[in-house]
XYZ file of C-alpha atoms in Angstrom:
575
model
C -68.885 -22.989 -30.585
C -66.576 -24.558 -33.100
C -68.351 -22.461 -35.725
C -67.746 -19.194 -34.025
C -63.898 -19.704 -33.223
C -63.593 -20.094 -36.867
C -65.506 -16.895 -38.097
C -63.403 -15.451 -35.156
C -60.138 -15.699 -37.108
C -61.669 -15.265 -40.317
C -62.689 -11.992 -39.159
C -59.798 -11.041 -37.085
C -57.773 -11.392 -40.644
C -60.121 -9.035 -42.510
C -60.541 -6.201 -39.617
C -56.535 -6.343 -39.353
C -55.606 -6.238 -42.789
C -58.509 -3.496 -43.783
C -57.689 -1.939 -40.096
C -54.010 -1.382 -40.653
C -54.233 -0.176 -44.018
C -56.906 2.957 -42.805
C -54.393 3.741 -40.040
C -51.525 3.883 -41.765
C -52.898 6.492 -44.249
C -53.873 8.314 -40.868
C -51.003 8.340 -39.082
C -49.355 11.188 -40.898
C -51.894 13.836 -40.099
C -53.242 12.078 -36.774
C -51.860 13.828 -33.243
C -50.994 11.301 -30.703
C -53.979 10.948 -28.680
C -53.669 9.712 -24.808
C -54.272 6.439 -24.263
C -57.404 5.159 -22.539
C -57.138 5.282 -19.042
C -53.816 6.019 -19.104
C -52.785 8.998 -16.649
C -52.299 12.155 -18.045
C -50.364 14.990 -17.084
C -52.315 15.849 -14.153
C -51.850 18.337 -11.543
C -51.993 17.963 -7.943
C -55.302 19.773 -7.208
C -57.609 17.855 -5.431
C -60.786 17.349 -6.650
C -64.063 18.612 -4.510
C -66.275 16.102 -3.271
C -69.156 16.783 -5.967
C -66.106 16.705 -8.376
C -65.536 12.779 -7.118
C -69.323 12.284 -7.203
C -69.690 13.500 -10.947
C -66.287 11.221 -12.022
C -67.667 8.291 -10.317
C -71.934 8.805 -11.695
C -70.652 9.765 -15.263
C -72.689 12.168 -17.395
C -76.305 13.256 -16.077
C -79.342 12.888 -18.615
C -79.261 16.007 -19.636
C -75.601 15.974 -20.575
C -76.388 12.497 -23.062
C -74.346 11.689 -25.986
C -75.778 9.275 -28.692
C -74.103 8.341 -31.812
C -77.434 6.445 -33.509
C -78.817 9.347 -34.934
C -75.491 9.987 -37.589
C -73.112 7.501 -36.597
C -71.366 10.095 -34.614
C -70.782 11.262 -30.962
C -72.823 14.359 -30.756
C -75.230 16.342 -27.973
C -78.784 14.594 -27.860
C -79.275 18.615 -28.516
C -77.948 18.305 -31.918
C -79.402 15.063 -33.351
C -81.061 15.399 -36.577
C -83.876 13.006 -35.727
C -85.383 12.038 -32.358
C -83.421 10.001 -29.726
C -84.191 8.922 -26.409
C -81.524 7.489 -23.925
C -81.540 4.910 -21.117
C -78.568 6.128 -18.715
C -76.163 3.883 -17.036
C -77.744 5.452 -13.697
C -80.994 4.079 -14.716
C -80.182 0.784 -15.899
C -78.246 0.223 -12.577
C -81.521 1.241 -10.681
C -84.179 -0.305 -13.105
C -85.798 -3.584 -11.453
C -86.103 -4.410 -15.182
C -84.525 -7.998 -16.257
C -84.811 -8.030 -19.909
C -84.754 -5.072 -22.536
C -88.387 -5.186 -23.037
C -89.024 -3.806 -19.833
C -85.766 -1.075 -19.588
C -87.025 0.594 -22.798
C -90.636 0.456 -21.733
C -90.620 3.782 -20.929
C -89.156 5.695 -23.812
C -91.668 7.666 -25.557
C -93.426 5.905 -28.973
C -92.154 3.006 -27.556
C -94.555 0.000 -27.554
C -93.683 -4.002 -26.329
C -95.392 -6.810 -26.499
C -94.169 -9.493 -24.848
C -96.400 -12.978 -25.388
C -93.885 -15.422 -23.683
C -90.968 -15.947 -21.332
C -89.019 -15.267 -24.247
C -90.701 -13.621 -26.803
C -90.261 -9.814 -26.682
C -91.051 -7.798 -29.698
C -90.758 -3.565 -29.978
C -91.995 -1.424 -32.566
C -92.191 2.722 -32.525
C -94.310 5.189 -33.521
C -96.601 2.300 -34.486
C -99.001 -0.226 -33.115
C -97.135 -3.152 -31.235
C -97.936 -6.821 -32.344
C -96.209 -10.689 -31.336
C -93.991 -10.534 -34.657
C -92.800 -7.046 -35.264
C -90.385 -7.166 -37.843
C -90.015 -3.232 -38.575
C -87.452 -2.346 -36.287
C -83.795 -2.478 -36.252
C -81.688 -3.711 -33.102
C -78.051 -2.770 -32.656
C -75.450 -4.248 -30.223
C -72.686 -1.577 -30.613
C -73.426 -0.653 -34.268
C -73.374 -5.023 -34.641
C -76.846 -5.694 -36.052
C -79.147 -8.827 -34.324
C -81.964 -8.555 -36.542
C -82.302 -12.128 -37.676
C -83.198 -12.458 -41.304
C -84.713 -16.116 -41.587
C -87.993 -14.890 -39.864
C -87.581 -11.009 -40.010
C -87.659 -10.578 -36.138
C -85.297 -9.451 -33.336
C -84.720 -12.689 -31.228
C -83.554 -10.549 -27.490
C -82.329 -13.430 -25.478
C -80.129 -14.554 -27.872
C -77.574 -11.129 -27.482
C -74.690 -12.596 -25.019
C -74.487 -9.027 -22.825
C -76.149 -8.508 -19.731
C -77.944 -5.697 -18.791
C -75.237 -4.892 -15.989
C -72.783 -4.529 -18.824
C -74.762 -1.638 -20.940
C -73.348 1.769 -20.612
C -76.848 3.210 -22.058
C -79.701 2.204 -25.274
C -80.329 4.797 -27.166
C -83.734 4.662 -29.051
C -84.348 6.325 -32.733
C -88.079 7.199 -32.668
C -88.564 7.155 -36.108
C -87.548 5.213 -39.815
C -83.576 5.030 -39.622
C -82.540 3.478 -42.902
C -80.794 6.477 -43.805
C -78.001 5.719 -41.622
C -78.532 1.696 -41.160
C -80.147 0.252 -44.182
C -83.153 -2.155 -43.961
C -85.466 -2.633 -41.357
C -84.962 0.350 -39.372
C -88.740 0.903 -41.071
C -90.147 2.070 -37.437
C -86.908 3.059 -34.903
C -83.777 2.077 -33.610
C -82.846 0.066 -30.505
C -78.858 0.798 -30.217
C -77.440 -1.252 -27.173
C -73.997 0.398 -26.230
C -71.601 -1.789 -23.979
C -69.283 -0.951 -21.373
C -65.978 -1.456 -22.020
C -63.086 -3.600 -20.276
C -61.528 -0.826 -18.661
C -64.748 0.689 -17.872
C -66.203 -2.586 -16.015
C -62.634 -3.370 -14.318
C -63.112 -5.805 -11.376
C -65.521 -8.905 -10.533
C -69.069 -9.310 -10.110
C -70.970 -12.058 -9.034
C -75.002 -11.860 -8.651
C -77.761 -14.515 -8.004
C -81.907 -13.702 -8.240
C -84.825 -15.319 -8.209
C -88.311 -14.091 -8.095
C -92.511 -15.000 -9.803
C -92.590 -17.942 -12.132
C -89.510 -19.455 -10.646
C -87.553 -17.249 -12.054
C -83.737 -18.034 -11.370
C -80.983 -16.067 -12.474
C -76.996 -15.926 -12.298
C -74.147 -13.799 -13.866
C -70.859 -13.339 -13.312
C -68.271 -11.514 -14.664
C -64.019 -10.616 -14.576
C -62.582 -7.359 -16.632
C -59.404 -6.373 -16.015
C -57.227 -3.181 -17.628
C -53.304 -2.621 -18.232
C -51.894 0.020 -19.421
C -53.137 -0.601 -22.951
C -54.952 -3.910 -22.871
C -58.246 -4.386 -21.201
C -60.310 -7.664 -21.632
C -63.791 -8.803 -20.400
C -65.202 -12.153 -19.857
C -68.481 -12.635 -18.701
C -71.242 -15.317 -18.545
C -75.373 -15.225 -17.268
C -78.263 -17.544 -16.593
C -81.836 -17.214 -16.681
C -84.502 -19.558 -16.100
C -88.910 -19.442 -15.824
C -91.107 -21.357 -15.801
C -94.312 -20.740 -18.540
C -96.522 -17.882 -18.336
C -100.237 -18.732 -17.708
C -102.891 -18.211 -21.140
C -105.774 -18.678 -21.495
C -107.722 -21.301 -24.125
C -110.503 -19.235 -24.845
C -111.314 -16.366 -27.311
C -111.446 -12.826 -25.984
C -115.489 -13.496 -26.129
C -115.096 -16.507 -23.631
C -115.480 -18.919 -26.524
C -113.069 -22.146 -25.500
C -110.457 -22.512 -28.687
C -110.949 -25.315 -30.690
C -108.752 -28.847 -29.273
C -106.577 -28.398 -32.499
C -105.799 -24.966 -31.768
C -104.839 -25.516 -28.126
C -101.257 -25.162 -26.635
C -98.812 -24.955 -23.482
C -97.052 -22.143 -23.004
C -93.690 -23.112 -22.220
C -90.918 -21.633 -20.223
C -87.303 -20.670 -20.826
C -83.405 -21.440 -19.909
C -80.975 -18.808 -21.069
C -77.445 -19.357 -20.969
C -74.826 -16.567 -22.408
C -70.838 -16.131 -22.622
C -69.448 -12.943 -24.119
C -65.684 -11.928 -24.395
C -64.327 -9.113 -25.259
C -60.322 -8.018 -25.828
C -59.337 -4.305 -26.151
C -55.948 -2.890 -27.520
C -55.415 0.801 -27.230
C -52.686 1.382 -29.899
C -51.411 4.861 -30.338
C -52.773 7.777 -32.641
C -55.960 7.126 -30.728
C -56.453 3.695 -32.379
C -58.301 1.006 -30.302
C -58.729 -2.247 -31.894
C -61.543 -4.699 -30.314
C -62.097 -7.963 -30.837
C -64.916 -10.186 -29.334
C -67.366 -13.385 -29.672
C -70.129 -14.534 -28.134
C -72.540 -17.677 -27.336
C -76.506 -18.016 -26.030
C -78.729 -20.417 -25.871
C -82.723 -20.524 -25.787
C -85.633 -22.285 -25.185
C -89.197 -21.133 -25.454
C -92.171 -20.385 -27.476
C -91.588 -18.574 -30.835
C -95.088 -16.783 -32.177
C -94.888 -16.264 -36.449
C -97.785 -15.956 -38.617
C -98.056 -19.318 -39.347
C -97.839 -20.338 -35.733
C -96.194 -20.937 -32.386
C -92.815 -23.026 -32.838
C -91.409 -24.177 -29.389
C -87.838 -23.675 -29.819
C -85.970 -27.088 -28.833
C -83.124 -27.302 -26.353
C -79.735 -26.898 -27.759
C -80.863 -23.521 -30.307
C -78.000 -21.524 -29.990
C -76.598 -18.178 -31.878
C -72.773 -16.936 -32.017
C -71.217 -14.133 -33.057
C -67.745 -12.949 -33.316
C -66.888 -9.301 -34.441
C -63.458 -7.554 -34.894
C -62.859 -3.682 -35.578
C -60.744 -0.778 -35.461
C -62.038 2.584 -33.818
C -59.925 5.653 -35.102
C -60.665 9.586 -34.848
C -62.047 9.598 -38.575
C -63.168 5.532 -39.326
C -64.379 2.948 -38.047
C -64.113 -0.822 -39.787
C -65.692 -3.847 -38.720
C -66.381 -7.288 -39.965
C -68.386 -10.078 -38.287
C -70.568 -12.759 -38.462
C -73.413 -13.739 -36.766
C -74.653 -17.466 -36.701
C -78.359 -19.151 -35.616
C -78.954 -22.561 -35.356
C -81.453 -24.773 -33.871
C -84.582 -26.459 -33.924
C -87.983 -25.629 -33.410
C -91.589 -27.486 -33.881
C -95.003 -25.762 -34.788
C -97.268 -26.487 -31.924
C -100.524 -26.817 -33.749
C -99.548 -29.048 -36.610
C -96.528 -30.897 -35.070
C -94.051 -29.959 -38.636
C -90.330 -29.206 -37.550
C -88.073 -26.228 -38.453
C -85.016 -26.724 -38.695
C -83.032 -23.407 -39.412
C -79.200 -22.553 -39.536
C -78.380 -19.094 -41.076
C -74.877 -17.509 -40.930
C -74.684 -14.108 -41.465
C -71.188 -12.484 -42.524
C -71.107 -8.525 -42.807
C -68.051 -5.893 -43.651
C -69.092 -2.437 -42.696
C -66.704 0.756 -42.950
C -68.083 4.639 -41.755
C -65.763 7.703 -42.463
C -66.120 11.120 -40.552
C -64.984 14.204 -42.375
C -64.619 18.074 -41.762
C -65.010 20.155 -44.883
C -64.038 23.423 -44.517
C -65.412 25.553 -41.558
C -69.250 24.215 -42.172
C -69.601 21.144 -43.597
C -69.355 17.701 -41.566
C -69.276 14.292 -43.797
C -70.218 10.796 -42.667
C -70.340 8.237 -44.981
C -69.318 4.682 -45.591
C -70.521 1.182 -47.054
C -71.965 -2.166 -45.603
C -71.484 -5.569 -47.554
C -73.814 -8.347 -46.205
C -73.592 -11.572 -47.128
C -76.590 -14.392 -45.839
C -76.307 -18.457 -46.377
C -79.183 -19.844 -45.128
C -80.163 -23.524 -44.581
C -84.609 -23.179 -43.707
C -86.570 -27.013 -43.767
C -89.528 -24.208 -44.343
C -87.841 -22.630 -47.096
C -86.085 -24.949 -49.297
C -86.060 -22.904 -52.494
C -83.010 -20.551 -51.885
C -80.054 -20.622 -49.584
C -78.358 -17.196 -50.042
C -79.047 -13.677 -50.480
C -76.445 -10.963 -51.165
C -76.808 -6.811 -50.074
C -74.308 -4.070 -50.902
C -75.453 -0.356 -48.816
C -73.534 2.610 -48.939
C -74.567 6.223 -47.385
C -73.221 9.982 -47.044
C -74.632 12.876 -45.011
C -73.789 16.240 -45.119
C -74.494 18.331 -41.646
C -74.253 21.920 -43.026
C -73.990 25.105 -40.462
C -75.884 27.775 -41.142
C -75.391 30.726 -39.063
C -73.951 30.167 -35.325
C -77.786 28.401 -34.529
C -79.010 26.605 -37.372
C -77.973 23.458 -39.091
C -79.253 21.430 -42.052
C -78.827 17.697 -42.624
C -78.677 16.347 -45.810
C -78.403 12.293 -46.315
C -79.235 9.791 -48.915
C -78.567 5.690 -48.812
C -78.577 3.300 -51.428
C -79.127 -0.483 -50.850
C -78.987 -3.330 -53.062
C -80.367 -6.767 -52.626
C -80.451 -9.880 -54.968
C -84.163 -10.085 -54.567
C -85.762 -6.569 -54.302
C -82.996 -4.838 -56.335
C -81.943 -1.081 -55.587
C -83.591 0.837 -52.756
C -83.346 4.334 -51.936
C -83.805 6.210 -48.512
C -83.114 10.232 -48.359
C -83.317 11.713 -45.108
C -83.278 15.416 -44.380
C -83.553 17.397 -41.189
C -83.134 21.407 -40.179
C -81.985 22.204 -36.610
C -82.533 25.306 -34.787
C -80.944 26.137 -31.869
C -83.809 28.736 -30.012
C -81.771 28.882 -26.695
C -78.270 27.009 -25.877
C -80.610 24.650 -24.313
C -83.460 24.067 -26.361
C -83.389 23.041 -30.249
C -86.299 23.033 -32.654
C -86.160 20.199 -34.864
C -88.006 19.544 -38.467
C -87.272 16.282 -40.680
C -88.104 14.566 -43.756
C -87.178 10.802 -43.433
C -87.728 7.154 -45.513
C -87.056 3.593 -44.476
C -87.341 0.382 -45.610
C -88.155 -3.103 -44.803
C -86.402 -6.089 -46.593
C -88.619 -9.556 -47.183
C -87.011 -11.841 -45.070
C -86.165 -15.046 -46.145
C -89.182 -16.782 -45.040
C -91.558 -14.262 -46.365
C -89.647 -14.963 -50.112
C -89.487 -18.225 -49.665
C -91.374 -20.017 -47.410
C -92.896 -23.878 -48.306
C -95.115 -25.430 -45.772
C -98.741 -26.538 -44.723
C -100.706 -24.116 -42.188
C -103.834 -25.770 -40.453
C -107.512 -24.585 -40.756
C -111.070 -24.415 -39.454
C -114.290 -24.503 -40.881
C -117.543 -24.864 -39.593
C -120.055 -26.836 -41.140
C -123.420 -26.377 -41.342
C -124.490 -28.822 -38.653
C -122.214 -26.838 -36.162
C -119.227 -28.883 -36.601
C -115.883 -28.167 -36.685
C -113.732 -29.376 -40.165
C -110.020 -29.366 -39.472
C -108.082 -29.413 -42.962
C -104.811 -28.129 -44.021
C -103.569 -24.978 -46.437
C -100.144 -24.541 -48.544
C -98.450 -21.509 -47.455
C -96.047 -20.132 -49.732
C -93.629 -17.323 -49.597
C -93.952 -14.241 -52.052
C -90.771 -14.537 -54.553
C -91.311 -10.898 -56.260
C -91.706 -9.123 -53.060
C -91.104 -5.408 -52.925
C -89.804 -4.192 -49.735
C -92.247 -1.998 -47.090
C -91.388 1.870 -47.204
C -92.327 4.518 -44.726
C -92.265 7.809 -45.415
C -92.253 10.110 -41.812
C -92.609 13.544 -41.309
C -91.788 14.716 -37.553
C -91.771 18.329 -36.009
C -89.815 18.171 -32.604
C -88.769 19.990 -29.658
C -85.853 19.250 -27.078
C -84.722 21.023 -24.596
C -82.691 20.763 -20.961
C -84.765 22.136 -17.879
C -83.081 22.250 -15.093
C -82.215 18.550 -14.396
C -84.533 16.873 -16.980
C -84.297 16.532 -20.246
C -87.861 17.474 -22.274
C -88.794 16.187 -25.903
C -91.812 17.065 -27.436
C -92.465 15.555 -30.863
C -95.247 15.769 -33.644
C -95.229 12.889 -36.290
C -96.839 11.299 -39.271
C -95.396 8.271 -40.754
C -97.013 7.127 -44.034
C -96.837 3.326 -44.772
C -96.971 1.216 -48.388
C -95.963 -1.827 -49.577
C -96.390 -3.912 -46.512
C -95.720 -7.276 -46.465
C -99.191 -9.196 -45.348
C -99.967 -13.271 -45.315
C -103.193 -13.534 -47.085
C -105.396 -16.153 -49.054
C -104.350 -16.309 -52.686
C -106.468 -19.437 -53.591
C -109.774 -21.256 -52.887
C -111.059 -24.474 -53.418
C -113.861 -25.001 -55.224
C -115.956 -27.577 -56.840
C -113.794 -27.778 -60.365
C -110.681 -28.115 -57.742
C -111.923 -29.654 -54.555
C -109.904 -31.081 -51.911
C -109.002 -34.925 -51.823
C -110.900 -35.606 -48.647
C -114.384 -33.650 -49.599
C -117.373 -35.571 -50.293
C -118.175 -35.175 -53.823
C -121.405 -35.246 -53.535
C -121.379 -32.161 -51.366
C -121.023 -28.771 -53.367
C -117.955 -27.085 -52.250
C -118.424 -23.779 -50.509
C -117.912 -20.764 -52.670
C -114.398 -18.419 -51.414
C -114.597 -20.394 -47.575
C -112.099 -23.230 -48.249
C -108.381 -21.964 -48.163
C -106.163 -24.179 -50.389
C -103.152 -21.788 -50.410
C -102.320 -18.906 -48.688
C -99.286 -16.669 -50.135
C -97.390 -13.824 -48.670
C -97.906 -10.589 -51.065
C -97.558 -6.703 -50.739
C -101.222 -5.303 -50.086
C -102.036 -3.993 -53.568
C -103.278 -0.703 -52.489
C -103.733 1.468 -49.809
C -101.511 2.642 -47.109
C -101.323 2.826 -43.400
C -101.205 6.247 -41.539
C -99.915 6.717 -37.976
C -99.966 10.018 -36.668
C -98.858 10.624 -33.034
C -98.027 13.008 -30.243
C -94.807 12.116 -27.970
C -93.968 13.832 -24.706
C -91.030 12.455 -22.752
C -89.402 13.601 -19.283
C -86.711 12.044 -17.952
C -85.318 13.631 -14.821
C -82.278 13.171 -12.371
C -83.605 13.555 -9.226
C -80.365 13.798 -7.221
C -76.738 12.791 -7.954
């Protein structure tokens, strides 16, 4: 906690002084824009009653906005790439209590979730215990945690009850976000203060003893809104089984408890709505975890105490946006089939700016720059404790005609250990009816080696079978991959979406081509010129069976191929 009040005002310093400089060199061209929530110069008409229905429900599904696709508000119509939306109607009628479940749905979407805890998402691609190719978002704030190249859910401080919709990207998105948007998108978009003004106290319990608590206070003035909020969630283990998938009972070594969870969060939040349509936001956060972590070298039950902060302060104007924050893990965790302890603490500090421009009557400019900057303390990864990344973007949306549009993009990333990366996008929009839009893009992503796949330093154990039946238990180096190159994707996606009556239809076509991936694979044997201390010497050594180290490496050749057909609905039944 101590660590996070002290990013806090580091960051608070940085968004204000970077903040006020961008809205001073606005204010000169900038109308005054009415505040928030403030009351306008209304008349007395009195609104009909499915007026007051609509104002209270918000925006049906088929009137979504996202701002994923381009880092801009726009139609879902007129997204250059495909989108899919979770609505605050259906989060607020989903029995869902985690984000595994409320994005379950979406189309290309798949989740695997191995533990009370442990809930991994990949699109448009087969769904495993550690994906690491897709990108998570908490209001543009990136959670992807770079130690172990996963997304780590319970650790983001907001509640369900406080998201005012996700919005998926089904498909690469480092055009827009940089690395590891290899596969999609998961953009969580908050509510804010003013939006969430009032109490709300809730208590649940359910299966697996399942216990859960939240409660929350916003309240709005004229100008100033704030938002304090805190949740609790507790179950007990899931049940697995100690057998192979043939029946075959896993070896003693090999066998585990699954373990349950406790999840406690705090997240604050403090609005200003300045003048000149300037809103400046500043907020922190705090969660604890417990539970079982699955990685490729094992399961790690995370110990009590684990904890991640964040604090994040920005400035929202008609043409920029500018944000810094940092984002902090730290904890402790022990591998459940050899006993070794992790001990990780990795602080994260990032300064991101995005600029929206007209040119002339056809041409529409986003474009900014992110500066990343990760220490990193790893007992698995002793070698290196910082990596550096510089990213900046533009893309051009170009009208053609009154019905068709072409989007143009390119991004450029830098990192200290896989040097300059490059990721073009390019998409062409037509608009067949006001309602329906034909889509066709051109699109590549990246994944960055995370720290532990550079630099991991550790012992993994291993099975062999001897002749006689037995079982040999011995133990393998595992080393990370220094000279990795990052994992590319290059997608090509033919889409259709369209607003019938109350739903909202997308149909989508897709081929994603994969190279470069980053795989954990035996890179030495031992043999009888280089046997192992503990082998009889006496007894020849098998030939290419004994694993004395294991490595992680890019797959020298080859890539992977997913093809796909998507067809979503999502209706509104009745308002």
């Amino acid at each position: 906690m101590r660590s996070a009040a002290r990013a806090l005002v580091v960051v608070l310093c940085c968004a204000t002084q970077t903040g006020v400089a961008l809205a001073e060199a606005e204010e000169a061209e900038t109308e005054d824009v009415p505040v928030a929530g403030a009351s306008a110069d209304a008349s007395d008409d009195e609104l009909t009653a499915d007026e007051e229905i609509d104002a209270l429900l918000g925006p049906s599904i088929t009137e979504a906005t996202v701002v994923t696709a381009n880092r801009t508000e726009q139609s879902i119509l007129d997204a250059p790439v495909s989108v899919s939306v979770v609505d605050e109607q259906t989060i607020e009628t989903s029995a869902a209590d985690n984000i595994g479940d409320l994005v379950r749905g979406v189309p290309g979407v798949n989740i695997v979730q191995v533990s009370a805890r442990d809930i991994n998402f990949s699109t448009r691609s087969p769904g495993t215990s550690l994906a690491g190719g897709g990108l998570a978002l908490v209001d543009g704030r990136s959670i992807y945690q770079d130690f172990f190249g996963l997304v780590m859910w319970d650790l983001v401080p907001a509640d369900l009850s406080e998201l005012e919709q996700v919005e998926v990207v089904r498909g690469p998105g480092s055009a827009m976000w940089g690395a590891n948007a290899l596969t999609g998108v998961v953009h969580l978009r908050t509510k804010s203060p003013r939006d969430m003004a009032g109490g709300l106290a809730a208590v649940g319990g359910g299966e697996l003893g399942t216990k859960s608590a939240k409660l929350r206070w916003a309240q709005a003035w004229e100008r100033f809104s704030f938002k304090l909020a805190g949740a609790y969630l507790e179950q007990r283990p899931w049940e697995r089984s100690n057998n192979f998938s043939n029946g075959d009972p896993i070896p003693m070594t090999f066998e585990f408890e699954n373990e349950g969870t406790k999840q406690p969060k705090i997240d604050l939040r403090l609005d200003f709505d300045a003048r000149k349509g300037r809103r400046w936001s500043y907020r922190a956060g705090w969660a604890q975890t417990t539970g079982l972590l699955y990685t490729g070298i094992g399961p790690f039950a995370i110990a009590d105490g684990s904890e991640a902060t964040y604090a994040d302060a920005r400035l929202e104007t008609k043409r920029h946006e500018v944000k810094f924050y940092v984002n902090t893990i730290d904890g402790d965790a022990t591998n459940l089939l050899i006993g070794t302890d992790f001990f990780f603490d990795s602080k994260t500090w990032v300064g991101e700016i995005t600029g929206r421009r007209a040119v002339g009557q056809r041409h529409a400019l986003v474009y900014g720059g992110t500066g990343r900057l990760v220490k990193f303390d790893l007992s698995l990864a002793p070698g290196e404790d910082e990596r550096v990344e510089f990213g900046a973007f533009v893309e051009d949306s170009i009208a053609i005609g009154k019905k068709s549009q072409l989007n143009i993009g390119l991004r450029l990333d830098h990192f200290d250990t896989i040097g300059l990366t490059v990721s073009p996008r390019s998409s062409f929009l037509y608009r067949i009816r006001e309602w329906m839009t034909l889509r066709v893009a051109l699109n590549r992503a990246f994944r960055a080696p995370s720290l532990i796949n550079n630099y991991l330093q550790t012992a993994v154990p291993n099975l062999y079978t001897l002749p006689n039946g037995n079982d040999f238990f011995y133990g393998s180096l595992a080393e990370g991959g220094p000279d990795l190159e990052e994992e590319r994707v290059d997608a090509l996606e033919l889409g259709l979406t369209g607003v019938v009556g109350n739903s909202l239809v997308s149909v989508a076509v897709y081929r994603n081509e994969t190279g470069s991936q980053i795989d954990f694979a035996e890179e030495q044997y031992y043999s009888d010129e280089s046997p192992p201390t503990f082998w009889n010497p006496d007894i020849p050594v098998p030939e290419c069976l004994l694993v004395q180290r294991f490595q992680y490496r890019n797959v020298p050749s080859g890539k992977v191929i997913d093809e796909g057909f998507e067809l979503g609905v999502q209706s509104d039944w009745g308002r």
